[in-house]
Coordinates of C-alpha atoms in Angstrom, one line a residue:
X213 CA -30.1 -23.9 -35.1
X214 CA -28.3 -25.8 -32.8
X215 CA -24.6 -24.2 -31.0
X216 CA -22.8 -26.1 -33.0
X217 CA -24.4 -25.5 -36.1
X218 CA -24.7 -21.8 -35.1
X219 CA -20.6 -21.8 -34.5
X220 CA -19.9 -23.7 -37.4
X221 CA -21.3 -21.6 -39.8
X222 CA -20.0 -18.8 -38.0
X223 CA -16.4 -20.0 -38.7
X224 CA -17.2 -20.2 -42.5
X225 CA -18.3 -17.0 -42.6
X226 CA -14.5 -15.9 -41.0
X227 CA -16.9 -14.4 -37.8
X228 CA -15.4 -15.8 -34.9
X229 CA -18.3 -17.7 -33.1
X230 CA -20.5 -17.0 -30.1
X231 CA -18.6 -18.5 -26.3
X232 CA -21.7 -19.3 -24.5
X233 CA -22.1 -19.7 -20.5
X234 CA -24.9 -20.7 -18.9
X235 CA -23.7 -20.4 -14.9
X236 CA -24.8 -23.0 -12.1
X237 CA -27.6 -22.1 -9.3
X238 CA -26.2 -24.3 -6.7
X239 CA -23.4 -26.0 -5.4
X240 CA -19.2 -24.8 -6.4
X241 CA -17.1 -23.2 -3.3
X242 CA -17.0 -21.5 -0.9
X243 CA -14.6 -17.6 -0.7
X244 CA -13.1 -15.5 0.8
X245 CA -14.4 -12.7 2.2
X246 CA -10.6 -11.9 2.5
X247 CA -9.8 -12.7 -1.4
X248 CA -9.1 -9.3 -2.0
X249 CA -6.2 -6.5 0.2
X250 CA -3.0 -4.7 0.3
X251 CA 0.7 -4.4 0.7
X252 CA 1.9 -1.8 1.5
X253 CA 5.6 -0.4 2.2
X254 CA 7.5 2.6 2.1
X255 CA 8.6 1.8 -1.2
X256 CA 8.5 4.4 -4.8
X257 CA 8.7 7.3 -1.4
X258 CA 4.4 5.9 -1.3
X259 CA 5.1 6.6 2.0
X260 CA 6.7 9.5 3.4
X261 CA 5.1 11.7 0.1
X262 CA 2.4 10.0 -0.8
X263 CA 0.5 8.2 1.5
X264 CA 1.1 10.3 4.6
X265 CA -0.5 13.4 5.2
X266 CA 1.9 15.4 6.1
X267 CA 4.9 17.5 2.9
X268 CA 7.0 18.7 3.7
X269 CA 10.0 16.6 3.1
X270 CA 13.2 15.8 5.5
X271 CA 11.5 17.8 8.3
X272 CA 14.1 16.1 11.1
X273 CA 17.2 14.9 9.1
X274 CA 15.9 12.5 9.3
X275 CA 18.0 8.7 7.9
X276 CA 22.5 8.9 7.0
X277 CA 22.6 12.5 5.8
X278 CA 19.7 14.0 5.9
X279 CA 22.3 17.7 4.9
X280 CA 19.7 19.9 3.7
X281 CA 17.4 18.4 0.5
X282 CA 14.5 20.1 0.3
X283 CA 15.3 22.8 2.4
X284 CA 16.1 26.7 0.9
X285 CA 17.8 30.5 2.4
X286 CA 14.6 32.6 2.1
X287 CA 15.4 36.4 1.6
X288 CA 19.2 36.6 2.7
X289 CA 19.0 34.5 5.8
X290 CA 21.6 31.7 5.9
X291 CA 20.2 27.9 7.2
X292 CA 22.1 25.0 8.5
X293 CA 20.9 21.4 9.7
X294 CA 21.9 21.8 13.2
X295 CA 22.9 18.8 15.3
X296 CA 24.1 21.3 18.4
X297 CA 20.2 21.9 18.6
X298 CA 18.1 18.7 19.3
X299 CA 14.4 18.3 19.7
X300 CA 14.5 15.7 21.3
X301 CA 15.9 12.3 21.0
X302 CA 14.9 10.6 18.3
X303 CA 15.0 13.2 16.3
X304 CA 18.1 14.9 16.9
X305 CA 18.5 17.8 14.7
X306 CA 16.7 21.2 13.8
X307 CA 16.7 24.1 11.0
X308 CA 19.1 26.7 11.8
X309 CA 18.6 29.8 10.1
X310 CA 20.2 33.6 10.6
X311 CA 20.2 36.5 9.4
X312 CA 21.2 40.3 11.1
X313 CA 17.8 42.4 9.4
X314 CA 14.6 42.0 6.6
X315 CA 12.5 39.1 6.6
X316 CA 14.0 36.3 6.7
X317 CA 13.6 32.7 7.0
X318 CA 13.1 28.5 5.3
X319 CA 11.0 27.4 2.5
X320 CA 10.8 23.9 1.8
X321 CA 9.7 22.4 -1.4
X322 CA 8.8 19.3 -0.2
X323 CA 8.8 15.9 -2.4
X324 CA 9.9 16.9 -5.3
X325 CA 7.0 20.5 -5.6
X326 CA 4.9 20.1 -2.8
X327 CA 0.6 20.1 -4.1
X328 CA -1.6 23.1 -3.5
X329 CA -5.5 22.5 -4.1
X330 CA -8.0 24.8 -2.2
X331 CA -8.2 23.4 0.9
X332 CA -7.5 24.5 5.2
X333 CA -4.1 23.4 5.6
X334 CA -2.9 22.5 9.2
X335 CA 0.2 23.6 10.1
X336 CA 3.3 21.8 13.1
X337 CA 6.0 23.3 14.6
X338 CA 8.9 23.7 17.2
X339 CA 11.4 27.6 17.7
X340 CA 13.7 27.8 19.6
X341 CA 15.4 31.1 20.2
X342 CA 14.1 34.9 21.8
X343 CA 11.6 35.8 19.9
X344 CA 8.4 37.9 20.3
X345 CA 5.9 38.4 17.4
X346 CA 4.7 37.3 14.9
X347 CA 5.6 34.3 12.2
X348 CA 4.8 34.0 8.8
X349 CA 4.4 30.3 7.7
X350 CA 2.8 29.9 3.2
X351 CA 2.6 28.5 0.6
X352 CA 4.0 29.9 -2.6
X353 CA 3.7 29.4 -6.2
X354 CA 7.7 29.3 -8.2
X355 CA 5.4 32.5 -9.7
X356 CA 6.2 34.0 -6.3
X357 CA 2.7 34.1 -6.1
X358 CA 2.0 33.6 -3.0
X359 CA -0.6 30.5 -2.7
X360 CA -2.3 30.5 1.0
X361 CA -0.1 32.2 4.8
X362 CA -0.9 32.9 8.5
X363 CA 1.2 34.5 11.3
X364 CA 1.5 33.2 14.1
X365 CA 2.8 35.1 17.3
X366 CA 5.2 33.2 18.6
X367 CA 6.9 33.8 22.2
X368 CA 9.7 31.4 22.5
X369 CA 13.8 30.8 24.5
X370 CA 17.4 30.4 23.4
X371 CA 16.9 28.0 26.6
X372 CA 14.7 25.1 25.0
X373 CA 11.4 24.3 22.1
X374 CA 8.4 26.0 22.0
X375 CA 5.0 24.1 20.1
X376 CA 3.1 26.0 18.0
X377 CA -0.4 25.1 16.1
X378 CA -2.4 26.9 13.2
X379 CA -4.2 26.4 10.3
X380 CA -4.1 28.6 7.6
X381 CA -6.7 28.5 3.5
X382 CA -5.1 28.4 0.2
X383 CA -5.6 28.7 -3.1
X384 CA -5.2 26.2 -5.9
X385 CA -1.6 26.3 -7.4
X386 CA -1.2 27.4 -11.1
X387 CA 2.4 26.5 -11.7
X388 CA 2.4 22.7 -9.9
X389 CA 5.7 23.8 -7.9
X390 CA 5.2 25.1 -5.0
X391 CA 7.2 25.8 -1.4
X392 CA 5.8 26.2 1.9
X393 CA 7.8 28.6 3.4
X394 CA 8.9 29.7 6.7
X395 CA 9.6 33.6 8.1
X396 CA 10.3 36.2 10.6
X397 CA 11.5 39.9 11.4
X398 CA 15.2 39.3 11.8
X399 CA 15.8 41.8 14.4
X400 CA 13.3 40.7 16.8
X401 CA 15.5 37.0 16.9
X402 CA 17.1 38.8 19.5
X403 CA 19.3 35.7 19.7
X404 CA 20.5 36.1 15.9
X405 CA 18.7 33.6 14.9
X406 CA 15.6 30.7 15.6
X407 CA 15.4 26.9 15.5
X408 CA 13.0 25.8 13.8
X409 CA 12.3 22.3 14.5
X410 CA 9.9 18.9 13.0
X411 CA 7.4 21.5 11.0
X412 CA 5.4 20.2 10.1
X413 CA 2.4 20.9 7.1
X414 CA -1.0 18.4 6.6
X415 CA -3.8 19.1 3.6
X416 CA -7.2 17.2 5.2
X417 CA -6.8 13.5 6.0
X418 CA -9.0 10.7 5.2
X419 CA -11.0 10.7 8.3
X420 CA -10.3 13.9 10.4
X421 CA -6.9 11.8 12.0
X422 CA -4.5 14.1 13.4
X423 CA -0.7 12.6 11.3
X424 CA -3.1 11.4 9.6
X425 CA -3.2 9.5 5.7
X426 CA -3.7 12.2 2.6
X427 CA -7.3 12.4 2.4
X428 CA -7.2 12.2 -1.2
X429 CA -4.8 9.4 -2.0
X430 CA -6.5 7.6 0.8
X431 CA -10.4 8.0 -0.7
X432 CA -8.9 5.9 -3.5
X433 CA -6.9 3.0 -1.4
X434 CA -11.0 3.4 0.1
X435 CA -12.9 3.0 -3.1
X436 CA -11.3 -0.6 -3.1
X437 CA -13.2 -2.1 -0.7
X438 CA -9.8 -4.0 0.6
X439 CA -10.5 -6.2 3.2
X440 CA -7.1 -6.8 4.2
X441 CA -3.9 -4.4 5.2
X442 CA -1.0 -5.8 4.9
X443 CA 2.0 -4.1 6.2
X444 CA 4.4 -3.0 7.0
X445 CA 6.0 -4.8 4.2
X446 CA 8.0 -6.5 2.1
X447 CA 11.9 -5.2 2.1
X448 CA 10.9 -2.9 4.6
X449 CA 10.6 -4.8 7.3
X450 CA 14.1 -7.1 6.4
X451 CA 16.4 -3.7 6.6
X452 CA 19.9 -3.9 5.1
X453 CA 20.8 -4.9 8.4
X454 CA 20.1 -6.2 11.9
X455 CA 20.1 -2.6 13.4
X456 CA 18.5 -0.7 10.7
X457 CA 15.4 -3.5 10.5
X458 CA 12.1 -2.4 10.7
X459 CA 11.6 -1.4 14.5
X460 CA 8.4 -1.9 16.0
X461 CA 7.8 0.5 18.9
X462 CA 10.0 2.9 16.9
X463 CA 7.5 3.8 15.7
X464 CA 4.8 4.0 18.2
X465 CA 4.2 7.1 20.1
X466 CA 4.9 11.0 19.6
X467 CA 6.4 12.0 15.9
X468 CA 8.9 13.9 17.6
X469 CA 9.4 10.8 18.9
X470 CA 10.2 8.3 16.4
X471 CA 13.9 8.5 15.1
X472 CA 13.0 7.5 11.9
X473 CA 15.4 5.3 10.1
X474 CA 17.8 5.2 6.3
X475 CA 14.7 2.7 4.4
X476 CA 15.6 0.0 2.4
X477 CA 14.5 2.0 -0.7
X478 CA 17.2 4.7 -0.9
X479 CA 15.8 6.7 1.5
X480 CA 14.9 8.2 4.6
X481 CA 11.7 7.0 6.1
X482 CA 10.3 9.6 9.5
X483 CA 8.2 6.2 10.4
X484 CA 5.1 8.7 11.0
X485 CA 3.2 6.2 9.5
X486 CA 4.5 4.0 12.4
X487 CA 2.6 0.9 14.2
X488 CA -0.8 2.6 15.2
X489 CA -0.9 4.8 12.1
X490 CA -1.7 0.7 10.0
X491 CA -3.8 0.1 12.7
X492 CA -6.1 3.5 12.6
X493 CA -6.1 2.8 8.7
X494 CA -7.5 -0.8 9.5
X495 CA -9.7 0.7 10.7
X496 CA -11.1 2.9 9.0
X497 CA -11.2 1.3 5.5
X498 CA -12.3 -1.9 7.2
X499 CA -9.4 -4.0 6.6
X500 CA -8.0 -7.3 8.3
X501 CA -4.7 -7.0 9.8
X502 CA -2.1 -8.9 8.6
X503 CA 1.3 -8.1 10.8
X504 CA 4.2 -9.1 9.7
X505 CA 7.4 -9.3 12.0
X506 CA 11.2 -9.4 12.1
X507 CA 12.1 -12.8 12.1
X508 CA 15.6 -12.7 11.4
X509 CA 16.7 -11.8 8.6
X510 CA 18.5 -8.6 6.7
X511 CA 18.2 -7.4 2.5
X512 CA 22.8 -8.5 3.0
X513 CA 23.3 -8.1 5.7
X514 CA 23.2 -12.0 6.8
X515 CA 20.4 -13.6 9.2
X516 CA 20.2 -14.1 13.0
X517 CA 19.4 -17.5 14.1
X518 CA 18.9 -20.0 17.0
X519 CA 20.7 -18.4 20.7
X520 CA 21.4 -14.9 19.4
X521 CA 17.4 -14.5 17.6
X522 CA 15.4 -15.3 20.8
X523 CA 15.7 -11.5 22.6
X524 CA 13.8 -10.5 19.0
X525 CA 11.0 -13.7 18.9
X526 CA 10.9 -11.5 22.0
X527 CA 10.9 -8.1 21.5
X528 CA 7.8 -9.4 18.3
X529 CA 5.9 -11.0 21.9
X530 CA 6.1 -7.3 23.0
X531 CA 4.7 -6.3 19.6
X532 CA 2.3 -8.4 20.2
X533 CA 1.8 -7.2 24.4
X534 CA 1.3 -3.7 23.1
X535 CA -1.6 -4.5 20.1
X536 CA -3.6 -6.0 21.9
X537 CA -2.7 -6.7 25.8
X538 CA -5.3 -5.0 28.3
X539 CA -4.4 -2.1 30.0
X540 CA -2.5 -4.7 33.4
X541 CA 0.9 -5.5 31.4
X542 CA 4.0 -3.5 31.1
X543 CA 3.1 -2.7 27.1
X544 CA -1.2 -2.5 27.2
X545 CA -0.8 0.9 29.8
X546 CA 2.4 1.8 27.0
X547 CA -0.6 1.9 24.1
X548 CA -2.8 3.6 26.2
X549 CA -0.7 6.4 27.7
X550 CA 0.0 6.6 23.7
X551 CA -4.2 7.8 23.8
X552 CA -5.8 3.8 22.7
X553 CA -7.3 2.4 25.7
X554 CA -9.1 -0.4 24.0
X555 CA -6.7 -3.4 23.2
X556 CA -6.6 -3.6 18.4
X557 CA -7.7 -7.2 17.1
X558 CA -5.3 -9.0 15.1
X559 CA -6.1 -12.2 14.1
X560 CA -2.8 -12.2 11.5
X561 CA 0.9 -12.3 11.3
X562 CA 3.4 -13.8 9.1
X563 CA 6.7 -14.0 9.9
X564 CA 8.9 -12.7 7.9
X565 CA 9.3 -11.1 4.1
X566 CA 10.3 -13.6 1.7
X567 CA 12.9 -16.3 3.1
X568 CA 13.1 -18.4 0.2
X569 CA 15.4 -15.1 -0.7
X570 CA 19.0 -14.8 0.7
X571 CA 19.8 -17.2 1.5
X572 CA 16.6 -17.5 4.1
X573 CA 15.8 -21.4 3.2
X574 CA 18.7 -22.8 5.0
X575 CA 17.3 -21.1 8.4
X576 CA 13.3 -21.0 8.1
X577 CA 12.7 -24.1 9.3
X578 CA 14.5 -23.2 13.0
X579 CA 13.6 -19.4 12.8
X580 CA 9.8 -20.2 11.3
X581 CA 9.6 -22.8 14.6
X582 CA 10.6 -20.7 17.1
X583 CA 8.6 -17.1 16.4
X584 CA 5.1 -20.2 16.4
X585 CA 6.1 -22.1 18.8
X586 CA 6.1 -19.0 20.7
X587 CA 3.2 -17.0 19.6
X588 CA 1.2 -20.1 19.2
X589 CA 2.1 -20.9 22.7
X590 CA 0.7 -16.6 23.4
X591 CA -2.4 -15.8 20.6
X592 CA -3.1 -19.2 19.9
X593 CA -6.4 -18.0 17.8
X594 CA -3.6 -15.9 16.2
X595 CA -4.0 -17.4 12.1
X596 CA -0.2 -17.3 12.0
X597 CA 1.8 -17.1 8.6
X598 CA 4.9 -18.2 7.0
X599 CA 6.4 -16.4 3.9
X600 CA 7.0 -18.9 2.0
X601 CA 6.4 -21.8 0.5
X602 CA 6.1 -25.6 -0.8
X603 CA 4.4 -25.1 -4.6
X604 CA 7.3 -24.6 -6.6
X605 CA 7.2 -21.1 -7.7
X606 CA 10.5 -19.8 -6.1
X607 CA 12.5 -22.8 -7.0
X608 CA 12.1 -25.1 -5.0
X609 CA 10.2 -27.5 -3.0
X610 CA 8.3 -29.6 -0.2
X611 CA 11.0 -28.7 2.9
X612 CA 13.5 -27.5 0.2
X613 CA 11.2 -24.6 0.9
X614 CA 11.5 -24.3 4.8
X615 CA 8.0 -25.1 4.9
X616 CA 7.8 -28.5 7.0
X617 CA 4.6 -26.5 9.2
X618 CA 1.4 -27.0 11.1
X619 CA -2.2 -27.6 9.4
X620 CA -4.2 -24.5 8.8
X621 CA -0.7 -22.0 8.7
X622 CA -1.0 -19.6 5.0
X623 CA 2.1 -19.6 3.0
X624 CA 3.3 -16.9 0.7
X625 CA 3.1 -16.8 -2.8
X626 CA 4.5 -13.6 -4.8
X627 CA 4.7 -12.8 -8.1
X628 CA 6.0 -10.8 -10.6
X629 CA 6.3 -12.3 -14.0
X630 CA 5.5 -10.7 -18.2
X631 CA 1.8 -10.5 -19.3
X632 CA 2.8 -14.5 -20.5
X633 CA 3.8 -16.3 -17.6
X634 CA 1.4 -14.2 -15.9
X635 CA -1.5 -16.2 -18.0
X636 CA 0.3 -19.4 -18.0
X637 CA -0.1 -18.8 -14.1
X638 CA -3.1 -19.1 -14.9
X639 CA -4.6 -23.0 -13.5
X640 CA -1.9 -23.2 -11.1
X641 CA -4.2 -22.8 -8.3
X642 CA -6.5 -25.7 -10.3
X643 CA -3.3 -27.7 -8.4
X644 CA -2.4 -27.2 -5.2
X645 CA -3.2 -28.7 -2.2
X646 CA -6.7 -27.5 -1.2
X647 CA -5.4 -28.5 2.8
X648 CA -2.7 -25.7 2.4
X649 CA -4.2 -22.1 2.9
X650 CA -2.5 -19.6 0.7
X651 CA -1.3 -15.8 0.5
X652 CA -0.2 -14.1 -2.5
X653 CA 1.5 -11.4 -0.7
X654 CA 2.7 -10.6 -3.6
X655 CA 1.7 -10.0 -7.6
X656 CA 2.1 -7.7 -10.6
X657 CA 2.8 -7.7 -14.4
X658 CA 5.5 -6.2 -13.7
X659 CA 7.3 -6.0 -17.9
X660 CA 6.9 -6.8 -20.7
X661 CA 7.1 -9.5 -22.5
X662 CA 9.8 -8.9 -24.1
X663 CA 11.6 -8.4 -21.2
X664 CA 11.7 -4.4 -21.0
X665 CA 10.3 -2.7 -18.0
X666 CA 6.6 -1.0 -18.4
X667 CA 6.6 2.7 -17.1
X668 CA 2.9 2.2 -15.7
X669 CA 0.3 -0.5 -16.8
X670 CA -0.4 -1.1 -20.4
X671 CA -4.0 -2.9 -20.6
X672 CA -2.0 -6.3 -21.6
X673 CA -0.1 -6.0 -18.2
X674 CA -3.5 -5.6 -16.3
X675 CA -5.6 -7.7 -18.6
X676 CA -3.0 -10.5 -18.0
X677 CA -3.9 -9.3 -13.8
X678 CA -6.8 -10.1 -14.7
X679 CA -7.0 -13.6 -15.7
X680 CA -4.4 -14.2 -12.8
X681 CA -6.9 -12.5 -11.1
X682 CA -10.0 -15.5 -12.1
X683 CA -7.5 -18.0 -11.7
X684 CA -7.2 -17.3 -8.3
X685 CA -10.8 -17.0 -7.5
X686 CA -11.9 -19.9 -8.7
X687 CA -9.3 -21.1 -6.5
X688 CA -10.4 -18.8 -3.1
X689 CA -11.8 -21.9 -1.4
X690 CA -7.7 -22.1 -1.2
X691 CA -6.2 -18.8 -2.1
X692 CA -7.7 -16.8 0.5
X693 CA -5.7 -13.6 0.3
X694 CA -4.3 -12.4 -2.6
X695 CA -2.6 -8.3 -2.7
X696 CA -0.7 -6.4 -5.8
X697 CA 2.5 -5.0 -4.9
X698 CA 2.9 -1.4 -4.7
X699 CA -0.1 0.5 -4.7
X700 CA 1.3 3.4 -5.1
X701 CA 4.4 4.7 -6.5
X702 CA 5.1 9.5 -6.1
X703 CA 6.8 9.7 -10.3
X704 CA 9.7 11.7 -9.7
X705 CA 10.6 9.6 -6.8
X706 CA 9.8 6.4 -7.3
X707 CA 12.2 2.7 -7.6
X708 CA 10.4 0.9 -8.5
X709 CA 7.7 0.4 -11.6
X710 CA 5.1 0.1 -11.6
X711 CA 2.6 0.3 -9.5
X712 CA -1.0 0.2 -9.5
X713 CA -1.6 3.6 -8.6
X714 CA 0.8 7.1 -9.0
X715 CA 0.8 10.2 -7.9
X716 CA 2.9 13.7 -7.9
X717 CA 2.2 17.3 -6.6
X718 CA 0.8 19.2 -10.1
X719 CA -1.6 16.3 -11.0
X720 CA -2.9 14.2 -7.7
X721 CA -3.2 10.8 -8.2
X722 CA -3.5 9.6 -11.7
X723 CA -5.2 5.8 -11.2
X724 CA -3.6 3.5 -13.8
X725 CA -5.1 0.1 -15.8
X726 CA -4.3 -2.6 -12.7
X727 CA -6.3 0.1 -10.6
X728 CA -9.1 0.0 -11.9
X729 CA -8.8 -4.2 -12.1
X730 CA -8.7 -5.0 -8.0
X731 CA -11.2 -2.3 -8.0
X732 CA -13.6 -3.8 -9.7
X733 CA -12.4 -7.0 -8.6
X734 CA -13.0 -6.6 -5.3
X735 CA -15.2 -4.0 -5.3
X736 CA -17.5 -6.8 -7.2
X737 CA -17.9 -10.1 -4.8
X738 CA -19.4 -13.2 -4.3
X739 CA -19.6 -16.0 -1.1
X740 CA -19.5 -18.7 -4.0
X741 CA -17.8 -19.8 -6.1
X742 CA -20.2 -21.1 -9.2
X743 CA -19.7 -23.3 -11.2
X744 CA -19.6 -22.6 -14.8
X745 CA -21.1 -24.6 -18.4
X746 CA -19.4 -23.0 -21.8
X747 CA -19.2 -23.8 -25.2
X748 CA -15.7 -23.2 -24.9
X749 CA -12.7 -23.6 -23.3
X750 CA -10.1 -21.2 -21.4
X751 CA -8.2 -18.8 -23.9
X752 CA -8.1 -16.1 -25.2
X753 CA -11.1 -15.8 -23.0
X754 CA -11.6 -16.4 -19.3
X755 CA -14.2 -16.3 -16.5
X756 CA -15.1 -16.8 -12.6
X757 CA -18.6 -16.2 -11.6
X758 CA -20.1 -16.1 -8.0
X759 CA -23.1 -14.6 -5.6
X760 CA -23.5 -12.9 -2.6
X761 CA -27.5 -13.5 -1.5
X762 CA -29.1 -12.7 -5.0
X763 CA -26.7 -11.2 -6.8
X764 CA -24.1 -13.1 -9.5
X765 CA -21.7 -12.0 -10.5
X766 CA -19.5 -12.8 -13.5
X767 CA -15.9 -11.8 -14.0
X768 CA -14.1 -11.9 -17.9
X769 CA -11.2 -10.8 -19.4
X770 CA -10.0 -11.2 -22.9
X771 CA -5.9 -11.8 -23.1
X772 CA -6.1 -11.7 -27.4
X773 CA -5.9 -8.8 -30.4
X774 CA -9.7 -10.1 -31.8
X775 CA -12.6 -9.1 -30.2
X776 CA -14.4 -12.3 -28.9
X777 CA -19.3 -12.2 -28.8
X778 CA -20.1 -13.2 -24.9
X779 CA -23.4 -14.8 -24.3
X780 CA -24.2 -14.9 -21.0
X781 CA -27.4 -17.3 -19.1
X782 CA -27.7 -17.0 -15.4
X783 CA -31.7 -18.0 -14.2
X784 CA -34.1 -15.7 -13.4
X785 CA -32.1 -12.5 -13.4
X786 CA -32.9 -9.9 -15.8
X787 CA -31.7 -6.7 -15.5
X788 CA -27.2 -6.6 -15.1
X789 CA -24.3 -4.0 -15.0
X790 CA -22.0 -4.5 -18.1
X791 CA -18.4 -2.7 -16.1
X792 CA -15.5 -3.2 -19.1
X793 CA -12.2 -1.2 -18.9
X794 CA -10.3 -2.1 -22.6
X795 CA -7.8 0.3 -25.0
X796 CA -4.8 -1.4 -27.1
X797 CA -2.2 -3.7 -26.0
X798 CA -0.4 -0.8 -25.5
X799 CA -1.9 1.1 -24.0
X800 CA -1.3 3.0 -20.4
X801 CA -2.3 5.9 -18.2
X802 CA -0.2 9.0 -18.1
X803 CA 0.5 11.4 -14.5
X804 CA -2.7 13.5 -15.0
X805 CA -4.4 11.5 -17.5
X806 CA -6.9 8.7 -16.6
X807 CA -7.3 7.6 -20.8
X808 CA -8.7 4.3 -20.0
X809 CA -11.3 4.0 -17.2
X810 CA -13.8 1.2 -17.2
X811 CA -17.3 2.1 -18.6
X812 CA -20.1 1.3 -17.6
X813 CA -23.7 -0.1 -19.1
X814 CA -26.6 -1.6 -18.7
X815 CA -28.1 -4.7 -20.5
X816 CA -31.4 -6.2 -19.9
X817 CA -32.0 -10.1 -20.7
X818 CA -34.5 -13.1 -20.2
X819 CA -32.1 -14.8 -18.6
X820 CA -29.4 -14.6 -21.3
X821 CA -27.2 -11.8 -21.6
X822 CA -24.9 -11.3 -24.8
X823 CA -21.8 -9.0 -26.2
X824 CA -19.0 -8.2 -26.5
X825 CA -15.5 -8.8 -25.2
X826 CA -13.1 -5.8 -25.9
X827 CA -9.7 -7.0 -27.1
X828 CA -7.1 -6.6 -25.0
X829 CA -9.8 -6.0 -21.9
X830 CA -12.5 -7.2 -18.4
X831 CA -15.2 -7.1 -17.9
X832 CA -17.5 -7.5 -14.3
X833 CA -21.1 -8.3 -14.9
X834 CA -23.1 -7.7 -11.5
X835 CA -27.3 -9.2 -12.2
X836 CA -30.1 -9.1 -9.8

């Protein structure tokens, strides 16, 4: 029976006809090896509070008005933020703890609470005040159960801070509500108390880095097998004023020499994940760095232009010298003094962030040119990225978008849309200039179709993202890089939802449906996009095929409320693995509950693989 007659019979019987796809074994276009990656900025307490290993909040009294956030007195002590006893020129306040008798101290609740699991915890802190004896550091549950503790022999004085390191084992919290305690014998503190400076508490870190990433969170990110990291933002790069911008040389060296700042998202940031930590993150996950530099635009604080911008161009050149210069250079020597004698490689630099906002387009061309000319002269092999594009997605086009730029410069496209509008963008990249490479620097389905905000991604939104990504992947000869945003949130301290991965003290990491889509697409990539013949047009099913060596990949999405039967012909293939993520239109994972997860099955076939695409689903077929 012909395909056409079979389709007519199926319709007559009230059954949806099968979609037949035939994947070509030749032709097509090359796919960018950097197609899927990450963007990171400290939003939703995703840096301090989630990804960075330190579990103590407000440990350095940074930001505009830290006060005693997260701190409480223990055992009748009196505690206060003390600016008269700074730890360093950067950490200008420490915690004063005073009392007259008994065991006294202070506790820190972390970011709402401290996640405690059966692990070894490293502790670092400074002490000032005359004291000879033990100080106890511990993790304590809300029911007063001590989960782990150790005594630290301290010999300190009132003239300078003394530094201590220790570690202890802890058992798992049963309440999901724990705090860190620092206690001592008041009678032994002969000055009437002690000052505690910049305490830090770390669970195991990714690749065992000191001042490293929280391994529990970083291992989830690593599982996506991304190819690049765009940093340090995002709006967090721009700052609310020139003085409040992300300043690279305030984020290097020992953490006690980093002043931190009031971040763009309403809370202080410590910059403990600083410039070098971003590069170590790249090394440990095999990611290509995409460094964004401040280009004069602030969020709500005006724009720096013309001659006034030149010092900031020079500052960006210093940043690149710090990262890439050899030890004979001023800034390269400073990097070496920080423990990194070998230069880092920075192949991509983005000039600014979202210069299509905040009246940035009025001056972006001139500002872009200043940075581009300086970078291209000093580092001709760096690929430059413009923070806007001429693709009309921002309501402007061509030179109105400030992108009259040299061939080879990537244009950054950002698209946050409801599901129906992401579906409408499926063929967006089919129609772009093939000589103008693109970075899709931020995208996500952020609301329901009616405009109401989703708390955590839904299957409808995640499936729409998959359709959009299929559109990107089909055009990955011109779409060179893409990254979902934001990737992380603290469930209890978020400013922006939805996000790909959530975290809280009680549950640790919760992966969303959108995260699973990102992981499926990134971890199953070909290097060549293959032509596909079909007996059906796109919608509600969408697909893209690729290959790498002898392996074929077919990615599919069903953005509809009825299942679709599909048959895929791949010459010479007899076995395949099918991974499917599916659920109801509004189904969503919730903190600690990953009810919607991919399901993996094996499929046999003689060059043909037939299966069903459930409603609201994303599938990846890998045939070998």
